[in-house]
Each structure stands twice: as C-alpha cells, then as structure tokens.
XYZ file of C-alpha atoms in Angstrom:
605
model
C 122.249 35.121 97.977
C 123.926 32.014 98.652
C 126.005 32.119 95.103
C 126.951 35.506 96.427
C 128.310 34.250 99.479
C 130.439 31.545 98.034
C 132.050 33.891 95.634
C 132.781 36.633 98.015
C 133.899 33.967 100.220
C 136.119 32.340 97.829
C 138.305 35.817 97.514
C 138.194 36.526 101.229
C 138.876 33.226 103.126
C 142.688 31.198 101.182
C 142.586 28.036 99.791
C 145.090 27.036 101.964
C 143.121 27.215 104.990
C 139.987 24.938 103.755
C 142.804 22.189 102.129
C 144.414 22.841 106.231
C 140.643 22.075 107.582
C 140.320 19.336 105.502
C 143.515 17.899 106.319
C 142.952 17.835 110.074
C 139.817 16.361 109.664
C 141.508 13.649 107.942
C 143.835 13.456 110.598
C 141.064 13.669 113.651
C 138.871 10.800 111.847
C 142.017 8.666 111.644
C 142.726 9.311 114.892
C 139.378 8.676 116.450
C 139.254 5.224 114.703
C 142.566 3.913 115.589
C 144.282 6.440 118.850
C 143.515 5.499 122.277
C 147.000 7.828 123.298
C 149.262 10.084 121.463
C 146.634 12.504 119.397
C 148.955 14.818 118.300
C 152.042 11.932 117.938
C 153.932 14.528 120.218
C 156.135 11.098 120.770
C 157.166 8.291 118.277
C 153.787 6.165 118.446
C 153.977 2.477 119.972
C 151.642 -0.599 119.676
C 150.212 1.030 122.772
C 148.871 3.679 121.709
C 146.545 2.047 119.315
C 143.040 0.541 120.050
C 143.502 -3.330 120.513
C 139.866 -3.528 118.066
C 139.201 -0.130 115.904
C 136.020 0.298 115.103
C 134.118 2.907 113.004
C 133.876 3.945 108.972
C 136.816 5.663 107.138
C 135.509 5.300 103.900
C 132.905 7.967 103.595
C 134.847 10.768 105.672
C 137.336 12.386 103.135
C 134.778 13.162 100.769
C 132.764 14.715 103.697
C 135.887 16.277 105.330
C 136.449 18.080 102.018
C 132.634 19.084 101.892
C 132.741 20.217 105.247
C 135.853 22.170 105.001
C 134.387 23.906 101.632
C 131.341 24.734 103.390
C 132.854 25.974 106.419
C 133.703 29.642 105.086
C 130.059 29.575 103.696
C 128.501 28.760 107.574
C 131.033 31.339 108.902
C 129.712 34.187 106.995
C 125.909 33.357 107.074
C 123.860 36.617 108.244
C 121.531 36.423 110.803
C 118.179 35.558 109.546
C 119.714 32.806 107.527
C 120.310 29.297 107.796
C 122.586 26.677 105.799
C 121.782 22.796 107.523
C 124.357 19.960 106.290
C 122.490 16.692 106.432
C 124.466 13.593 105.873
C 122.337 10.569 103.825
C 124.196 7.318 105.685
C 125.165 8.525 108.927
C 128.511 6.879 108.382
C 130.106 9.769 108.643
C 130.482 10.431 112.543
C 133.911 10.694 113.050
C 133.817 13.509 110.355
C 131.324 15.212 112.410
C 132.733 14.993 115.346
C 135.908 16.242 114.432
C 134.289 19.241 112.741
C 131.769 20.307 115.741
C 135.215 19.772 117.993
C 137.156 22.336 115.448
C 134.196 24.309 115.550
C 133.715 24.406 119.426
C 129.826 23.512 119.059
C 131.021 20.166 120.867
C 132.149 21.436 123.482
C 129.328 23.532 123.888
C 126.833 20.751 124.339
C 129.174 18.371 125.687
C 132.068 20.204 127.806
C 134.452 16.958 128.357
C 135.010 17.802 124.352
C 136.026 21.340 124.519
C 139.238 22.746 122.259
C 142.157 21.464 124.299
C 144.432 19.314 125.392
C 142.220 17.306 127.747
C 139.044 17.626 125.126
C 141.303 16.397 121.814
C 142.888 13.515 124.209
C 138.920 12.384 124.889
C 137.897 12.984 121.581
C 140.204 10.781 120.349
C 140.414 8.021 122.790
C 136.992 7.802 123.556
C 135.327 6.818 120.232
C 133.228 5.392 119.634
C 131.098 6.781 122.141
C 128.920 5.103 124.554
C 127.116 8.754 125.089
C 126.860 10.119 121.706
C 127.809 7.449 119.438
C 130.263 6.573 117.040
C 127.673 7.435 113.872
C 125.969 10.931 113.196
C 123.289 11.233 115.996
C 121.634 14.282 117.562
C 123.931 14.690 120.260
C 126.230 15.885 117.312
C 125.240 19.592 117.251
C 125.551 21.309 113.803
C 124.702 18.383 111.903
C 120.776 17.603 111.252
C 120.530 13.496 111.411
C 118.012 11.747 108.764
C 117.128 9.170 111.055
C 119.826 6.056 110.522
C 118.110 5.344 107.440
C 119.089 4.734 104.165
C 117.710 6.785 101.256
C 115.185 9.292 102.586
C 118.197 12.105 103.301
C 117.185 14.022 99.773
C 113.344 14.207 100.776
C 114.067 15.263 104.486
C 116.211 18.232 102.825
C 113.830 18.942 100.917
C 111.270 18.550 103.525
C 113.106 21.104 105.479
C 113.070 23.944 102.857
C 109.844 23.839 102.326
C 108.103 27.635 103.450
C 111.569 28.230 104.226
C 113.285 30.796 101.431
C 116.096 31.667 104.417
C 117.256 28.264 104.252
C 119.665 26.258 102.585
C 119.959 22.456 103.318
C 123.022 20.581 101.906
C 122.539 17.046 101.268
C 125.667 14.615 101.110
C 124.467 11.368 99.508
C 126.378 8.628 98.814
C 126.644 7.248 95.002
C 125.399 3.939 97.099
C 122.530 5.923 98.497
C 121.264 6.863 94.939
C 119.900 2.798 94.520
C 117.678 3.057 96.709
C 113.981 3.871 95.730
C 113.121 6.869 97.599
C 116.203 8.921 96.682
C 115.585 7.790 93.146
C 111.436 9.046 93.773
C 113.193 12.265 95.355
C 114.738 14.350 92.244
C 111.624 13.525 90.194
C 109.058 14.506 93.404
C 110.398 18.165 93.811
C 107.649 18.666 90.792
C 104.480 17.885 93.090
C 106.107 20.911 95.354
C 105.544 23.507 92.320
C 103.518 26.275 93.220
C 102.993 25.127 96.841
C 104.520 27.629 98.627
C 107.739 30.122 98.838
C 110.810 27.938 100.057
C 114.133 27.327 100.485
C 116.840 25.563 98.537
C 118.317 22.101 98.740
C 122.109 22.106 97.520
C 122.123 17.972 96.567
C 126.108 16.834 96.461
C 127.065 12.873 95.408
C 129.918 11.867 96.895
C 130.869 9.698 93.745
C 133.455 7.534 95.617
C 132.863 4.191 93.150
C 132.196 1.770 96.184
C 129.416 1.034 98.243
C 129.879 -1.271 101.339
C 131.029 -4.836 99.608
C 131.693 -3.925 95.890
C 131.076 -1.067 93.536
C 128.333 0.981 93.228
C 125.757 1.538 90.283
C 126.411 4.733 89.719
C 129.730 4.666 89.057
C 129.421 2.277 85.807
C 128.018 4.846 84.056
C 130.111 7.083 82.180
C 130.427 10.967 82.365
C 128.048 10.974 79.344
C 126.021 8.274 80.710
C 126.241 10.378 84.543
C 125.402 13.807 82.983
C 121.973 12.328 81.001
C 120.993 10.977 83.746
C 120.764 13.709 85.874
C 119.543 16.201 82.995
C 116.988 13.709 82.157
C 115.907 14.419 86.463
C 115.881 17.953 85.885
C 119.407 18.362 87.666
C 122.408 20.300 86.082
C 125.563 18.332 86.996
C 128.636 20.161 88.258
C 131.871 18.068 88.694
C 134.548 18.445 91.013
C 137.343 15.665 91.916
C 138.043 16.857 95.805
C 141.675 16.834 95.266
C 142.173 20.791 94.285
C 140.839 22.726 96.608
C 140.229 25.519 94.807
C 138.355 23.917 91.874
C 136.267 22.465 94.206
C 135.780 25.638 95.928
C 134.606 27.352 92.418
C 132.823 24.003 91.595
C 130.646 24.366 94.718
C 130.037 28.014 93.850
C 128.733 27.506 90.444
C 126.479 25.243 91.879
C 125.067 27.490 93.928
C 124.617 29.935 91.222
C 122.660 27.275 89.385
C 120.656 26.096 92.495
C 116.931 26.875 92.308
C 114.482 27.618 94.787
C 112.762 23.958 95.645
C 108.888 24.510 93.756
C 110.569 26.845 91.674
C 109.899 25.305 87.558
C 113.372 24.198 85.813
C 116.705 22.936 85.699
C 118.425 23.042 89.433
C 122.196 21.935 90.198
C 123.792 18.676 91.753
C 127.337 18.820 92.892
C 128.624 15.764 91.915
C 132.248 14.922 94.146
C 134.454 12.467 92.514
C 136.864 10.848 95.094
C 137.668 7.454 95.490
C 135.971 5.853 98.693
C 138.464 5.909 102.032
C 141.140 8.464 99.802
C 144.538 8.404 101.750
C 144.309 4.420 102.531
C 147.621 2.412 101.922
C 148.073 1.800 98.391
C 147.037 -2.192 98.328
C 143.527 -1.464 100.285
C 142.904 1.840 98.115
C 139.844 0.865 95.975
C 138.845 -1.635 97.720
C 135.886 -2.709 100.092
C 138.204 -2.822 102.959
C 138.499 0.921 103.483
C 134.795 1.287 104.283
C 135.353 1.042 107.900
C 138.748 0.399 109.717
C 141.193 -0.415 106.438
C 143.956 -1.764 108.706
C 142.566 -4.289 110.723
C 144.559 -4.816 113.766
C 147.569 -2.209 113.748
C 148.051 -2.924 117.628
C 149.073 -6.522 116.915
C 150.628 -7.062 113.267
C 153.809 -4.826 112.478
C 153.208 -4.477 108.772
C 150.012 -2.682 109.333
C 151.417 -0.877 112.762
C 154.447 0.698 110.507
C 151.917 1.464 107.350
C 149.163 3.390 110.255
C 152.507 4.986 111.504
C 153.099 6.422 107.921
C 149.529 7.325 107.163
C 149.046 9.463 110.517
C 152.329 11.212 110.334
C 151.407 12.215 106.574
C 149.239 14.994 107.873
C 152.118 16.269 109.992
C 149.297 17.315 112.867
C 151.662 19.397 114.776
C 151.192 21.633 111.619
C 147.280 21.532 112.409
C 146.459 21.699 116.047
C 148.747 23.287 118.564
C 149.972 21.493 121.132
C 147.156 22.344 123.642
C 144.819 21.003 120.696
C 143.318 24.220 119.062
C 143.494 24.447 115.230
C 146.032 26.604 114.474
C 145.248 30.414 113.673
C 145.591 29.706 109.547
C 142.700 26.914 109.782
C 140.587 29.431 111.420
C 139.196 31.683 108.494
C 137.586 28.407 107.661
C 135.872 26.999 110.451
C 132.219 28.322 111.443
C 132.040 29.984 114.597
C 129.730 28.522 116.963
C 126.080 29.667 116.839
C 123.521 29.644 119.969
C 121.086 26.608 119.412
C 117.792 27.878 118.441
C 115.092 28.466 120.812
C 112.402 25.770 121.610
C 108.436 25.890 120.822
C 106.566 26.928 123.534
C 104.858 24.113 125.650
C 100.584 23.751 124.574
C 98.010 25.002 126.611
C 94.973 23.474 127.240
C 94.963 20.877 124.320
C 92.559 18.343 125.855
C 89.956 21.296 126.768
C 90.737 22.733 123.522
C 90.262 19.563 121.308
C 86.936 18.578 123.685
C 85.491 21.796 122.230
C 86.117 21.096 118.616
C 84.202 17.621 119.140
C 81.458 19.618 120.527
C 81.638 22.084 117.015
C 81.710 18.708 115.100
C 79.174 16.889 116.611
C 76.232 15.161 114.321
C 78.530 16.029 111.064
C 80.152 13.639 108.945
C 83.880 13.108 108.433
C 83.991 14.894 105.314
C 82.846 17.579 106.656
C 84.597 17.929 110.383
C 88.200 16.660 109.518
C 88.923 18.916 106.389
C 87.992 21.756 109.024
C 90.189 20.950 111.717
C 93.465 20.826 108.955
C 92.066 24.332 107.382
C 91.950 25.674 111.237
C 95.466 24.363 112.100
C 96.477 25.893 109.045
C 95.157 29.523 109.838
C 97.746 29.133 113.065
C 100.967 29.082 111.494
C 103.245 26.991 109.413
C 101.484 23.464 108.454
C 101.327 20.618 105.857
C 99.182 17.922 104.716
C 101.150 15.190 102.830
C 99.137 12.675 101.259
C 99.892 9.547 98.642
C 97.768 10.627 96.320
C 94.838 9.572 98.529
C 92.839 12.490 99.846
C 89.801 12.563 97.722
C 89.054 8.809 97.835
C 89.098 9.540 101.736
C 86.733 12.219 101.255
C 89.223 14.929 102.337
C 88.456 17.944 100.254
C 91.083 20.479 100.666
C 90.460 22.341 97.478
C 89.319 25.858 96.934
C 86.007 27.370 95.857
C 87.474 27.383 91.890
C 88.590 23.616 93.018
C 92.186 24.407 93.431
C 94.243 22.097 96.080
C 95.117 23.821 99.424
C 98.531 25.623 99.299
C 100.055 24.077 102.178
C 98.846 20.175 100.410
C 101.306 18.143 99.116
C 100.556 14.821 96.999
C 102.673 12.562 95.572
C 102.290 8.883 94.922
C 104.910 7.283 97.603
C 104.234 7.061 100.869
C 108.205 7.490 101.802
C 108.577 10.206 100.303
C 105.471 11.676 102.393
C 106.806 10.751 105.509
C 110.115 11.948 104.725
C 109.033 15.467 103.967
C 106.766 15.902 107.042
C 109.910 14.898 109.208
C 112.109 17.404 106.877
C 109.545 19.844 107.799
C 108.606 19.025 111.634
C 112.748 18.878 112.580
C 112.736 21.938 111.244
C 109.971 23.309 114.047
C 106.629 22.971 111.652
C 103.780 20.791 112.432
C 102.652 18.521 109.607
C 99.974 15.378 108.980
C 100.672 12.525 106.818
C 97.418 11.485 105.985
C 97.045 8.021 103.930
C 95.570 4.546 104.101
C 95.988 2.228 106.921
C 96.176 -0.979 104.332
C 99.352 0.965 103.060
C 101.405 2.803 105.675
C 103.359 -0.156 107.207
C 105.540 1.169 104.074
C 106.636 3.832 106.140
C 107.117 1.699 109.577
C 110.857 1.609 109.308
C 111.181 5.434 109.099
C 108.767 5.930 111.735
C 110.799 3.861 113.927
C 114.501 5.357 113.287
C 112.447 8.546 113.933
C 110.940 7.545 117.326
C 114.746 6.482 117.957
C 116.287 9.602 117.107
C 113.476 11.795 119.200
C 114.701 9.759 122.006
C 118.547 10.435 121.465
C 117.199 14.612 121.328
C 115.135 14.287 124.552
C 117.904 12.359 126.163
C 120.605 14.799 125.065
C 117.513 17.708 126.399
C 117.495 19.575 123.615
C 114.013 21.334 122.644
C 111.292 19.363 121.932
C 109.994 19.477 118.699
C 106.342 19.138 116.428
C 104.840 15.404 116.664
C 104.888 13.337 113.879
C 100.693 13.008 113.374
C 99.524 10.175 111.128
C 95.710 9.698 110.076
C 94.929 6.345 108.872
C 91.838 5.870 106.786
C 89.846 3.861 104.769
C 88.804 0.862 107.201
C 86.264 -2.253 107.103
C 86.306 -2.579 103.068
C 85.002 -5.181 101.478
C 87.971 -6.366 99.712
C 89.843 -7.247 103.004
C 92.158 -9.082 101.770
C 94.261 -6.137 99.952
C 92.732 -3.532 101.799
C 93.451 -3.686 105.469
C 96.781 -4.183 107.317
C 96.693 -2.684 110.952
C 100.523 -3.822 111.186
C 102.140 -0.510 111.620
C 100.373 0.214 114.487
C 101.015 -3.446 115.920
C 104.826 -3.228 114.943
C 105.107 0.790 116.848
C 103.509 -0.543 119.828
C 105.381 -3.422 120.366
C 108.391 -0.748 120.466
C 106.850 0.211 123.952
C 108.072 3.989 122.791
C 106.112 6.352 125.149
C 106.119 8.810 122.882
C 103.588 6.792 120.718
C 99.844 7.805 120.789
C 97.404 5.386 119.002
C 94.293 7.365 119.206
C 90.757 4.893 118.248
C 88.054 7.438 118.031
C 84.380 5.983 117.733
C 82.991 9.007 115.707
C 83.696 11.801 113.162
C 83.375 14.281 116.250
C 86.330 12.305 117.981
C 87.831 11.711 115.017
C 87.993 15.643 114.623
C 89.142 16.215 118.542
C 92.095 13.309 118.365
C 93.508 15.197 115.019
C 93.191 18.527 116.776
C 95.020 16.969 120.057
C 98.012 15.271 118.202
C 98.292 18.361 116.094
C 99.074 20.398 119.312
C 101.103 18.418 121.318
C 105.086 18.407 121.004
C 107.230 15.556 120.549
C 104.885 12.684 120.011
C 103.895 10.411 117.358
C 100.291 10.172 117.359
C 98.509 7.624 114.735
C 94.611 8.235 114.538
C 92.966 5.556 112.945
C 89.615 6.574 111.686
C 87.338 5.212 108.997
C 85.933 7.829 106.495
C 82.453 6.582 105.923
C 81.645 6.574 109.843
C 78.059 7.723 110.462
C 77.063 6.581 113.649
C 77.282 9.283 116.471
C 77.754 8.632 119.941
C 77.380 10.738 123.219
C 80.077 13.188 124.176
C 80.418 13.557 127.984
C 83.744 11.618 128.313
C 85.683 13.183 125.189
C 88.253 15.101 127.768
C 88.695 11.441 129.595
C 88.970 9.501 126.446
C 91.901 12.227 125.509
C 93.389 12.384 128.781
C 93.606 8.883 129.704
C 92.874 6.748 126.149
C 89.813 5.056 128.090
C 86.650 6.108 129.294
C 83.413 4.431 130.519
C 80.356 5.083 128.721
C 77.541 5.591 130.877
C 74.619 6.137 128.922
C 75.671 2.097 128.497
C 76.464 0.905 131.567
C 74.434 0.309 134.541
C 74.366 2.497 137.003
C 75.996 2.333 140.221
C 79.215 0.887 141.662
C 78.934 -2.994 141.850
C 81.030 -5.493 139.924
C 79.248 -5.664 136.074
C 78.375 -9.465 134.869
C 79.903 -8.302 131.608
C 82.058 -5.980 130.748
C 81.752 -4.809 126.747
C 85.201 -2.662 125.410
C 85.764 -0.971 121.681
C 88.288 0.436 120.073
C 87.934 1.973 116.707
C 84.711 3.149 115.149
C 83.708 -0.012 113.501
C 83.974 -1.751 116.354
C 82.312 0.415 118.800
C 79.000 1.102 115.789
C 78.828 -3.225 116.390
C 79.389 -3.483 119.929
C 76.822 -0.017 120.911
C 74.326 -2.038 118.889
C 74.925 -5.512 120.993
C 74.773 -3.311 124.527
C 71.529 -1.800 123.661
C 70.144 -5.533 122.377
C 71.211 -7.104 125.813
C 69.692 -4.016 128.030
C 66.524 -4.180 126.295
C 66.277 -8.159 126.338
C 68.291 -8.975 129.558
C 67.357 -5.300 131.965
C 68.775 -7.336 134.946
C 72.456 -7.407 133.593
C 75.160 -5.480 135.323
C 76.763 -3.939 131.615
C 79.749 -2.371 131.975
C 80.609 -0.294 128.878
C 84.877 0.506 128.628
C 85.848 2.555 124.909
C-alpha cells in the first residue's frame, strides 16, 4: 500500500512543490536560529534584527527538511484507517519540526500563538528557542513522535511501534552518528526475534549520511559504497541511495524503498534509505564540512560584519517572499505538499476499579507459587486486548512459563538478549496506546535506567502539554537474595528513579506470590505510570490478605495478625519491604510475641 502511495503520489503532487517545501524549511530553521525581527526580510536586514547569542542545531535540519518535504505528499494522502509516524533518532532536529508543524498548521492547533500568519511566523521565529516547548523535538511538537532525548534507541522504538500494527508505517531518521551506538547496531539484527510474533506494521529506516557527527567525522562514512552496501546486506537491509539534492530522484529513491520495505516479523531482505548530504548543506563555503555547522555555523552575526554580510547572503538565497506570503502562509504552489492537519487521536479511557480488581486476583492466587500466579495474570491481561511481554532472554530461569501446551512461546512474547532493546520496544509499543511488561532481572536493569528516565521526562512534557495519557511503563524485577551476591543483585535502578522524586513512579514491594500477582495486575491497569515490582521468584512463604486493597492504595499497611491490639504507642515498631525481608522479619515478630507477650509490636509492610 504504501509503495502505491508514493508512486501515485509522485505523478500527482510536482517536484517543484516538495524542492519549494524544502526550501522554506531551510529558510524557517535559519530563521528560527538566528531572526529575532524581519522573518520574511520584507526590509534590508540590520545587526538588529539578529539574536545577540543564536542558539540551536543547523546541522541535522536539511537532510530532515528534505525528508520531511518528501514525505509530506505521502502524509497528505494517507486514508483513514492508516497511519505513517516520523520519529527523529537525536532530537536535534527541532527547528525542522517546528517549521513543518507551523507549515502544516498542527502548531497552531495545539499552540494558537503559532498559527499561519503574520503574528504566528513573527513568534515562531523570534521566540526560539522556546521556554514552553523547547528548542529540540519534544511532545509539545505535534506530528512528530519523540524517542525520549536519547541517543540510539529511535530504530527499536519504531519498531516497537509497528508491532500488531499492519496500518502503520513509522519512519525512522537516524543519524550516520546514531548508527555507533550499541542499541541501533542490536536493532537491524533484533527484528529476527519479532518473526512469527504477530501481524505488524512496517518501519521505513532512512540514514541521513551527512559524514559528521558532533566534533569530527562519523564511522560510517569511512566506509565506501561497497564497504556501506555489505554492511547493510550482511543486516538483512537492501540499501537505496539518494543524494537530497534532486528532488525528484529522491522522490523515486524513497519510493523504491517502499516497494522493498517488508512487514517488521516478516522473513527476508527489507529496505534502508540511505540520504547522502553533507551535514549543515547551505553553510558558507569555509564552515561547509566542518564541525562548526552542527549548531549555529556563524557564531555571532549581530556583532562581527563578515559573518553579518555572509548570514545576509545565506537568508536571502531562499528568496522567502517566493515561499510565504506576506501574511506568512506558504504560498498556494507549496501546498500540494504539505499534510493537512489531522485531529489528535482519542485518549484511553480512565480504569475502573483497579485496586478492587487487583485485591481479587490476590485472593484467586492465594497459597500458589509464583510460577504459577504471575504467568496467569500476563495470559489474563493478554485475553483483554493488545499486550507484550519483553524479556532478555530471562523468562524461564524466572520460572515464567509462557509457552503453549506443544511448548511453543506465547505470541504476544518477545525475547531478545539486550535489555535496551526490550525497553525500547515496550515504549515503541505503549506510545503507541498498548500496554506492555518488561520483565528481567533486578541485578541487570540499571542498563535501562537512562531510558527510563528520558521517558519519565518526556511523560511529563505530554501531561504538561495535556495531551492523553497513555499505557504505564510496568517493569517486574526478579531473581532476588542469590547466593552469588556479588554479581547478582543491584537494586540501583530503583534507588537512582526514586531519587528523581517523579510522581509518576510506583515501586511496588510485595511480600508474597499472591501480591506479587495483584501489584502486576494494578500497574498493568493504570495509565501513565511507571510501576517497578520487585519480586523474588522462589518466594514461598504466604502471608494474610486483609490489607491487600490498603497496601495498593496507599503502599503501606499495618499487619494485624502481628501487631498488638489496640491503640497505644508500640515499644517497637517492625517494617518490611520486599518478600525476603518481610519472610525474616514475620519470623522475628512471631519469636518476640511468643518469648516477650508483654511487648507493644507494631507491625508496618
């Protein structure tokens, strides 16, 4: 479908007008980094008009403008039903998105100051970069899903947010920089573990090839086209080149990529887009090529005529009057290739009785081991609509057995051995409205800690901005109180997310399989959290369950069956945490009522 679009596209909507789109979006980055007056240059520009310190990234935003303005026609003509989701891998590239959801009108939707016009272009421009939605890609951006401010994990998230999707296409814009890192490198090998897992969607992959990364040139770019083509055949990936500079070419390049583009899961050869442009395109001629046109290439314009006259030249080489009318709307031949805005999709509705709810399931699960309960409650949440289970390759050593009566894994499990590439998938898959479970060690999560925490920041940008709240991120942490300590236990993550003070955060302690099984059940219902459960698999002590619903409603609970009755102050106070602890410290509250009967115990888990 989508290679059918992009051809029938390519006829319909002129060249001219995506090379016009990208040129304006050229212009409107430029603008944005260095205009505080002027936008259009209605009037010869003046040291005034410039920002006394600009401040953003060029480099990255020609290769995206062209991207953009190549997809545009595509995102115009999507039928309903059907989704195509640009994600960008850095996040470098704000200005570029602004600029586009200001085009677009989606801007001003969500944020009317920006609206099409005169007044919206003028604040636009002079107001980056902004205080309220930032001067990098963030969730206040509409149109544009954000990875998180982290580098690497943008290929898994897209691929994480195809997955039981086969109406969606995700574009992923990855820098060659980008490709060093370990988890993008883990990504075009891991789309193997997803075969046979489900019916999904596609993930388009495009490397913006620009030859630098921040401070010097990028890995990627030594090899040679020979060297470049291997290396992606060797991944399974079927290279297809374009340079950005003709339009067209990279119009039909972009096409035949889609042709070649496979279902993610699907066996075989899929397609890359590989964009070859040099990094911060358009610069003056002695900064072209060089580190400097990563973020602002002229460094102070306002004070140092040299670079005031060569930022004079640049901006007045798009000839915006061309572009953008003088009320600042695109001009009618840019239009064909600009997406029309589209409403925001609806939110989940708000759970219903989740503490009642998960009480009963501890009730179910009472007596029974955590082998037995906690598979349950994942094949339950299952049976309710769209779920995964992501796991580093640990779920039988934690005695989760998802597998079949013929011993086949679960379809909606996923394992693969990296624990970034776990997380990175079940946030793929949760932005996208589905409720997941990464389910791993505790000795080896703090891997993931970092990702968490750009995630808990970017949930707090959406809620701030009040868009719809979305699926928690759920975490179960296993395999306590082993022997070999040393290797085997690290409780950091949780230590590191709650010094974050994030409210959203939810470290659940349960002190049995049965609230083991009600805490997974409660964090799998509620919206926009991130609940870690920390539960040891080999747990057999049970204890009484008259204060689940407390324990789940307020994270505390006294015990009574071990604490004296009545209202007076206790001599001692005894509080657990965990099931380990709470097996030790039940067994020292029963010792001291049976050999000291006259002390006041107070028992707090």
């Amino acid at each position: 479908m989508w290679a059918d679009l992009a051809r029938r596209t390519n006829r319909l909507v002129p060249d001219a007008s995506v090379a016009a789109v990208a040129n304006v979006l050229d212009y409107l980055c430029l603008a944005q980094l260095y205009l505080r007056d002027n936008p259009l240059l209605a009037r010869p520009l003046t040291p005034a008009d410039i920002k006394p310190r600009p401040a953003g990234h060029w480099g990255v935003c020609p290769p995206v403008n062209r991207m953009l303005a190549a997809l545009g026609p595509l995102q115009a003509a999507v039928p309903d039903g059907y989704e195509l989701h640009v994600l960008h891998g850095a996040g470098h590239a704000g200005p570029s998105a602004l600029a586009h959801a200001y085009l677009t009108g989606r801007l001003g939707n969500a944020h009317p100051g920006l609206s099409p016009g005169e007044a919206g272009l003028r604040e636009l421009v002079s107001g980056f970069p902004r205080a309220d939605i930032g001067g990098e890609i963030t969730p206040m951006i509409p149109g544009h899903l954000h990875t998180g401010g982290q580098l690497g994990p943008a290929l898994a998230i897209g691929q994480g947010t195809v997955l039981d999707a086969p109406h969606r296409l995700s574009v992923v814009l990855i820098g060659d920089g980008e490709c060093e890192t370990g988890t993008t490198a883990a990504s075009w090998l891991a789309t193997r573990a997803l075969h046979g897992t489900g019916d999904h969607g596609t993930v388009l992959p495009i490397i913006l090839l620009n030859g630098l990364r921040m401070g010097g040139p990028s890995l990627l770019s030594t090899l040679s086209h020979t060297e470049l083509t291997a290396y992606f055949t060797g991944l399974g990936h079927r290279p297809v080149y374009s340079d950005g500079l003709d339009t067209g070419r990279l119009r039909q390049a972009l096409a035949e990529a889609l042709a070649a583009a496979q279902p993610l899961g699907i066996p075989g050869t899929s397609s890359v887009l590989v964009l070859t442009l040099d990094k911060g395109h358009g610069a003056p001629g002695r900064l072209a090529g060089t580190p400097a046109v990563h973020k602002t290439p002229l460094g102070d314009p306002a004070g140092v005529p040299a670079e005031f006259d060569a930022l004079a030249e640049w901006l007045a080489s798009y000839q915006p009057a061309q572009l953008l009318t003088p009320g600042g709307r695109p001009r009618p031949h840019l239009l064909p290739a600009l997406p029309r805005p589209r409403p925001e999709p609806g939110g989940l509705p708000a759970p219903r009785g989740c503490i009642a709810a998960s009480a009963q399931v501890a009730v179910h699960a009472a007596g029974r081991p955590f082998a037995q309960v906690v598979p349950e409650v994942l094949r339950a949440r299952a049976e309710q609509g769209p779920f995964r289970v992501f796991s580093p390759d640990e779920l039988a050593s934690n005695r989760l057995d998802l597998t079949d009566e013929h011993g086949r894994p679960a379809p909606w499990l996923v394992e693969v051995l990296s624990e970034e590439l776990c997380h990175a998938w079940a946030q793929g898959y949760t932005e996208t409205g589905r409720h997941a479970l990464v389910a791993t060690y505790e000795a080896f999560a703090p891997i993931t800690l970092s990702l968490i925490q750009q995630q808990l920041k970017h949930r707090s940008v959406r809620r701030h901005a009040g868009l719809a709240p979305l699926p928690s991120l759920a975490y179960l942490l296993t395999s306590l109180g082993w022997h070999n300590t040393l290797t085997h236990q690290n409780p950091s993550l949780t230590t590191a997310l709650l010094a974050d003070a994030d409210p959203t955060l939810h470290v659940l302690t349960p002190a049995d399989p049965a609230r083991t099984a009600a805490a997974l059940t409660f964090a799998l219902r509620k919206l926009d959290r991130c609940t870690i459960v920390v539960a040891g698999k080999h747990t057999a002590v049970q204890h009484p369950l008259a204060t689940v619903d407390e324990e789940l409603r307020h994270g505390i609970a006294i015990w009574p069956h071990l604490t004296h009755p009545g209202l007076g102050e206790p001599d001692l106070i005894l509080a657990s945490a965990g099931d380990l602890p709470a097996e030790a410290l039940t067994a020292l509250a029963r010792r001291l009522r049976a050999e000291r009967p006259e002390l006041r115990l107070r028992y707090v888990h």
